[in-house]
Coordinates of C-alpha atoms in Angstrom, one line a residue:
X1 CA -0.2 27.9 28.2
X2 CA 0.4 26.4 24.7
X3 CA 3.6 24.4 24.1
X4 CA 6.4 26.5 22.4
X5 CA 6.9 25.7 18.7
X6 CA 10.6 24.8 19.3
X7 CA 9.5 21.9 21.6
X8 CA 7.1 20.6 18.9
X9 CA 9.9 20.8 16.3
X10 CA 12.2 19.0 18.7
X11 CA 9.8 16.1 19.2
X12 CA 9.5 15.7 15.4
X13 CA 13.2 15.7 15.0
X14 CA 13.7 13.2 17.8
X15 CA 11.0 11.0 16.4
X16 CA 12.7 10.9 13.1
X17 CA 16.1 10.2 14.7
X18 CA 14.4 7.3 16.6
X19 CA 13.0 6.0 13.3
X20 CA 16.6 6.2 11.9
X21 CA 18.0 4.1 14.8
X22 CA 15.0 1.7 14.4
X23 CA 15.9 1.2 10.7
X24 CA 19.6 1.0 11.6
X25 CA 19.1 -1.8 14.1
X26 CA 16.3 -3.4 12.1
X27 CA 18.0 -3.5 8.7
X28 CA 19.1 -7.0 9.8
X29 CA 15.4 -8.0 10.0
X30 CA 14.9 -7.4 6.4
X31 CA 18.2 -8.4 4.8
X32 CA 20.2 -10.6 7.2
X33 CA 19.0 -13.8 5.6
X34 CA 19.5 -12.7 2.0
X35 CA 23.0 -11.5 2.8
X36 CA 23.8 -14.5 4.9
X37 CA 22.9 -16.8 2.0
X38 CA 24.9 -14.6 -0.4
X39 CA 21.9 -14.2 -2.7
X40 CA 22.5 -10.5 -2.8
X41 CA 25.5 -8.4 -1.8
X42 CA 25.1 -6.2 1.3
X43 CA 24.8 -3.0 -0.7
X44 CA 22.2 -4.5 -3.1
X45 CA 20.2 -5.8 -0.2
X46 CA 20.4 -2.5 1.7
X47 CA 19.2 -0.4 -1.2
X48 CA 16.4 -2.8 -2.0
X49 CA 15.3 -2.9 1.6
X50 CA 15.4 0.9 2.0
X51 CA 13.2 1.4 -1.0
X52 CA 10.6 -1.1 0.1
X53 CA 10.7 0.1 3.7
X54 CA 9.6 3.5 2.4
X55 CA 6.8 1.9 0.3
X56 CA 5.6 -0.2 3.3
X57 CA 5.2 2.9 5.4
X58 CA 2.1 3.9 3.4
X59 CA 0.4 0.5 3.7
X60 CA -1.6 1.3 6.9
X61 CA -1.7 3.7 9.8
X62 CA -3.5 1.4 12.2
X63 CA -0.3 0.7 14.3
X64 CA 0.5 4.4 14.5
X65 CA -3.0 5.2 15.9
X66 CA -2.6 2.3 18.4
X67 CA 0.8 3.8 19.6
X68 CA -0.9 7.2 19.9
X69 CA -3.9 6.1 22.0
X70 CA -3.6 2.6 23.5
X71 CA -0.5 2.9 25.7
X72 CA -1.1 6.1 27.7
X73 CA -4.0 8.6 27.8
X74 CA -3.1 11.2 25.2
X75 CA -4.7 13.9 27.3
X76 CA -2.7 13.0 30.3
X77 CA 0.9 13.7 29.1
X78 CA 3.0 16.6 27.8
X79 CA 5.5 17.1 25.0
X80 CA 8.2 16.9 27.6
X81 CA 7.1 13.3 28.3
X82 CA 7.4 12.5 24.7
X83 CA 10.9 14.1 24.5
X84 CA 12.1 11.9 27.4
X85 CA 10.5 8.9 25.7
X86 CA 12.3 9.4 22.5
X87 CA 15.7 10.2 24.1
X88 CA 15.5 6.9 26.1
X89 CA 14.5 4.8 23.1
X90 CA 17.2 6.4 20.8
X91 CA 19.9 5.8 23.4
X92 CA 18.8 2.2 23.9
X93 CA 18.6 1.4 20.1
X94 CA 22.0 3.0 19.5
X95 CA 23.7 1.1 22.3
X96 CA 22.2 -2.3 21.3
X97 CA 23.1 -1.7 17.6
X98 CA 26.7 -0.9 18.5
X99 CA 26.8 -4.1 20.6
X100 CA 25.5 -6.1 17.6
X101 CA 22.3 -7.2 19.4
X102 CA 19.0 -7.2 17.5
X103 CA 16.4 -5.7 19.9
X104 CA 12.8 -4.6 19.6
X105 CA 12.4 -0.9 18.9
X106 CA 8.7 -1.4 19.7
X107 CA 9.7 -2.6 23.2
X108 CA 12.1 0.3 23.6
X109 CA 9.5 2.9 22.6
X110 CA 6.7 1.4 24.7
X111 CA 8.9 1.0 27.8
X112 CA 10.2 4.5 27.6
X113 CA 6.8 6.0 27.1
X114 CA 5.4 4.1 30.1
X115 CA 8.3 5.2 32.3
X116 CA 8.2 8.9 31.3
X117 CA 4.4 9.0 31.6
X118 CA 4.5 7.5 35.1
X119 CA 7.1 10.1 36.1
X120 CA 4.8 12.9 35.0
X121 CA 1.3 11.7 35.9
X122 CA 1.5 8.5 37.9
X123 CA 0.2 5.0 37.1
X124 CA -3.4 6.2 36.3
X125 CA -2.2 7.6 33.0
X126 CA -1.5 4.1 31.6
X127 CA -4.1 2.3 29.5
X128 CA -3.6 -1.2 30.9
X129 CA -5.8 -3.0 28.5
X130 CA -4.0 -1.7 25.5
X131 CA -0.6 -2.3 27.0
X132 CA -1.5 -5.9 27.9
X133 CA -2.8 -6.5 24.3
X134 CA 0.4 -5.1 22.9
X135 CA 2.6 -7.2 25.2
X136 CA 0.8 -10.4 24.4
X137 CA 1.3 -9.7 20.7
X138 CA 5.0 -8.9 21.2
X139 CA 5.4 -12.2 23.1
X140 CA 3.4 -14.4 20.7
X141 CA 4.9 -13.0 17.4
X142 CA 8.3 -14.8 17.7
X143 CA 6.5 -18.1 18.6
X144 CA 4.2 -17.7 15.6
X145 CA 7.3 -16.9 13.5
X146 CA 9.1 -20.0 14.7
X147 CA 6.1 -22.3 14.1
X148 CA 5.4 -20.9 10.6
X149 CA 9.1 -20.9 9.6
X150 CA 9.4 -24.5 10.8
X151 CA 6.3 -25.5 8.9
X152 CA 7.4 -23.8 5.6
X153 CA 10.9 -25.3 5.8
X154 CA 9.5 -28.8 6.5
X155 CA 7.1 -28.4 3.5
X156 CA 10.0 -27.4 1.2
X157 CA 12.1 -30.3 2.4
X158 CA 9.2 -32.7 1.6
X159 CA 8.4 -31.2 -1.8
X160 CA 12.1 -31.2 -2.9
X161 CA 13.2 -34.4 -1.2
X162 CA 14.3 -36.0 -4.4
X163 CA 16.0 -32.9 -5.8
X164 CA 19.8 -32.3 -5.3
X165 CA 20.7 -29.6 -2.8
X166 CA 22.6 -27.6 -5.5
X167 CA 19.5 -27.4 -7.7
X168 CA 17.2 -26.4 -4.7
X169 CA 19.7 -23.6 -3.8
X170 CA 19.8 -22.4 -7.4
X171 CA 16.0 -22.4 -7.7
X172 CA 15.4 -20.5 -4.5
X173 CA 17.8 -17.7 -5.2
X174 CA 15.3 -15.6 -7.1
X175 CA 12.5 -16.7 -4.7
X176 CA 14.6 -15.4 -1.8
X177 CA 14.9 -12.0 -3.5
X178 CA 11.1 -11.9 -3.6
X179 CA 10.8 -13.0 0.1
X180 CA 13.4 -10.4 1.2
X181 CA 11.5 -7.7 -0.7
X182 CA 8.2 -8.9 1.1
X183 CA 10.0 -8.8 4.4
X184 CA 11.4 -5.3 3.8
X185 CA 7.9 -4.0 2.8
X186 CA 6.3 -5.6 5.8
X187 CA 9.0 -4.1 8.0
X188 CA 8.0 -0.7 6.7
X189 CA 4.3 -1.4 7.4
X190 CA 5.1 -2.3 11.0
X191 CA 8.0 -0.3 12.2
X192 CA 7.8 3.1 10.4
X193 CA 4.4 3.5 12.1
X194 CA 6.0 3.7 15.6
X195 CA 7.5 7.2 14.8
X196 CA 4.3 8.2 13.0
X197 CA 2.3 7.4 16.2
X198 CA 4.6 9.4 18.4
X199 CA 4.6 12.5 16.1
X200 CA 0.8 12.3 15.8
X201 CA 0.5 11.9 19.6
X202 CA 2.7 15.0 20.0
X203 CA 0.7 17.0 17.5
X204 CA -2.6 16.0 19.3
X205 CA -1.2 16.7 22.8
X206 CA 0.0 20.2 21.7
X207 CA -3.4 21.0 20.1
X208 CA -2.2 20.9 16.5
X209 CA -4.5 18.0 15.6
X210 CA -8.1 17.7 16.7
X211 CA -8.1 13.9 16.5
X212 CA -5.5 11.1 16.3
X213 CA -5.1 10.7 12.5
X214 CA -1.7 10.5 10.9
X215 CA -1.0 13.5 8.5
X216 CA 0.5 12.6 5.1
X217 CA 3.6 14.6 5.7
X218 CA 4.2 12.5 8.9
X219 CA 3.9 9.3 6.9
X220 CA 6.4 10.6 4.3
X221 CA 8.9 11.8 6.9
X222 CA 8.8 8.6 9.0
X223 CA 9.1 6.4 5.9
X224 CA 12.1 8.3 4.7
X225 CA 13.8 8.3 8.1
X226 CA 13.3 4.5 8.3
X227 CA 14.6 4.0 4.8
X228 CA 17.8 6.1 5.5
X229 CA 18.4 4.2 8.7
X230 CA 18.0 0.9 6.9
X231 CA 20.4 2.1 4.2
X232 CA 23.0 2.9 6.9
X233 CA 23.0 -0.7 7.9
X234 CA 23.7 -2.1 11.4
X235 CA 26.4 -4.5 10.2
X236 CA 27.1 -6.1 13.5
X237 CA 23.5 -6.9 13.9
X238 CA 23.3 -8.2 10.3
X239 CA 26.2 -10.5 11.1
X240 CA 24.5 -11.8 14.2
X241 CA 21.2 -12.5 12.5
X242 CA 22.5 -13.7 9.1
X243 CA 25.5 -15.8 10.1
X244 CA 25.9 -16.4 13.8
X245 CA 22.3 -17.4 14.8
X246 CA 21.9 -20.3 12.4
X247 CA 23.6 -21.5 9.2
X248 CA 21.3 -20.4 6.3
X249 CA 20.9 -21.5 2.7
X250 CA 18.5 -19.9 0.2
X251 CA 15.5 -22.2 1.1
X252 CA 16.0 -21.3 4.8
X253 CA 16.2 -17.6 4.1
X254 CA 13.1 -17.8 1.9
X255 CA 11.2 -19.7 4.6
X256 CA 12.2 -17.3 7.5
X257 CA 11.5 -14.2 5.5
X258 CA 8.1 -15.4 4.2
X259 CA 6.9 -16.5 7.6
X260 CA 7.9 -13.3 9.3
X261 CA 6.5 -11.0 6.5
X262 CA 3.1 -12.8 6.5
X263 CA 2.8 -12.2 10.3
X264 CA 4.0 -8.6 10.2
X265 CA 1.7 -7.5 7.3
X266 CA -1.3 -9.2 9.0
X267 CA -0.8 -7.6 12.4
X268 CA 0.0 -4.2 10.8
X269 CA -3.3 -4.2 9.0
X270 CA -5.1 -5.2 12.2
X271 CA -3.3 -2.4 14.1
X272 CA -1.4 -4.3 16.7
X273 CA 2.3 -3.2 17.1
X274 CA 4.6 -6.2 17.2
X275 CA 8.4 -6.5 17.0
X276 CA 9.8 -7.3 13.6
X277 CA 13.0 -8.3 15.3
X278 CA 11.3 -10.8 17.5
X279 CA 9.3 -12.2 14.6
X280 CA 12.2 -12.7 12.2
X281 CA 14.4 -14.1 14.9
X282 CA 11.7 -16.6 15.9
X283 CA 11.4 -17.5 12.2
X284 CA 15.1 -18.1 11.8
X285 CA 15.2 -20.3 14.9
X286 CA 12.2 -22.2 13.6
X287 CA 13.8 -22.7 10.2
X288 CA 17.0 -23.9 11.8
X289 CA 15.2 -26.3 14.1
X290 CA 13.4 -27.8 11.1
X291 CA 16.8 -29.1 10.0
X292 CA 18.0 -30.2 13.4
X293 CA 17.9 -28.6 16.8
X294 CA 21.7 -28.3 17.0
X295 CA 21.9 -26.2 13.9
X296 CA 20.6 -23.2 16.0
X297 CA 23.4 -21.5 18.0
X298 CA 21.5 -21.4 21.3
X299 CA 24.1 -19.4 23.1
X300 CA 23.6 -16.5 20.6
X301 CA 19.9 -16.9 20.8
X302 CA 20.1 -16.7 24.6
X303 CA 22.0 -13.4 24.4
X304 CA 19.4 -12.0 22.1
X305 CA 16.6 -13.1 24.5
X306 CA 18.4 -11.4 27.4
X307 CA 18.5 -8.1 25.4
X308 CA 14.7 -8.5 24.7
X309 CA 13.9 -9.2 28.4
X310 CA 15.9 -6.1 29.6
X311 CA 14.5 -3.7 27.0
X312 CA 11.1 -3.0 28.5
X313 CA 12.3 -2.4 32.1
X314 CA 15.5 -0.8 31.0
X315 CA 13.9 1.8 28.8
X316 CA 11.1 2.4 31.3
X317 CA 13.7 3.3 34.0
X318 CA 15.5 5.5 31.4
X319 CA 12.3 7.2 30.4
X320 CA 11.4 7.9 34.1
X321 CA 14.9 9.3 34.9
X322 CA 15.2 11.4 31.7
X323 CA 11.8 13.0 32.4
X324 CA 12.8 13.9 35.9
X325 CA 16.1 15.4 34.6
X326 CA 14.3 17.4 31.9
X327 CA 11.6 18.6 34.3
X328 CA 14.4 20.1 36.5
X329 CA 16.1 21.7 33.5
X330 CA 12.9 23.0 31.9
X331 CA 12.9 26.8 31.8

């Protein structure tokens, strides 16, 4: 029996709401440093970021296709599994944003999908190789961000060693606008594709697509949802990332954004979903450590890491429970 049209529409709506909450929490990824250094006002930064998030959504669909086929067997789930997945991820993203904690929407979505799929079809539905590859990338990305941010900051310090700090700050103001723009674009290339992948998976599962290729209308809708969520701005998360994690000046912001954006655009083109939150946080910590280890507020960093660690198991349990509830309620 084919899935009813209302269920397909519900999946699309929930996927776009997820993308909104993703942009809402992840607005800090793109603009926290440029706001923290007062290079741009919060409103200017949000509008710039929203526009470039939308543009970045059209850069590649490789991550979307990986979400659709590398986590679970697309032939082994139903639309109800996807509904439970999205509800769990939306609830987690919203709760963490209201608490002011930057978390990985990628982790939230993957964990919820794994939990809901297991509830429906057992462990065999999982594609272990794809999940392991994604998890390795998610773990390595903040380390790469930290190393690259550290290296760029050290290089800047060496090149401008004889220049007064006020001049360096002034020279890097326009450069940081460029790096913030690059970060916003790369955020769109990476994170907007999560919702694209879920909608495409739903259309394939319901028989509306013959193969896992992202339709153009899905790209447009996901890009717009991400842009609107970014424009809404998760202010508590922005404050945590831009001011509380490490003290930032314009060279630091430029270094962190450039490091994170280079990593995100590279992996998006390859087709490996990684966390923009993990990557930019690692970059900020690396940049702060390049000055001195004590400039990083490790207590704040620890709270962020706790949220990261809890996201995968937390959303997996939520996805499992929500699927069981929906299965009972299903007419």
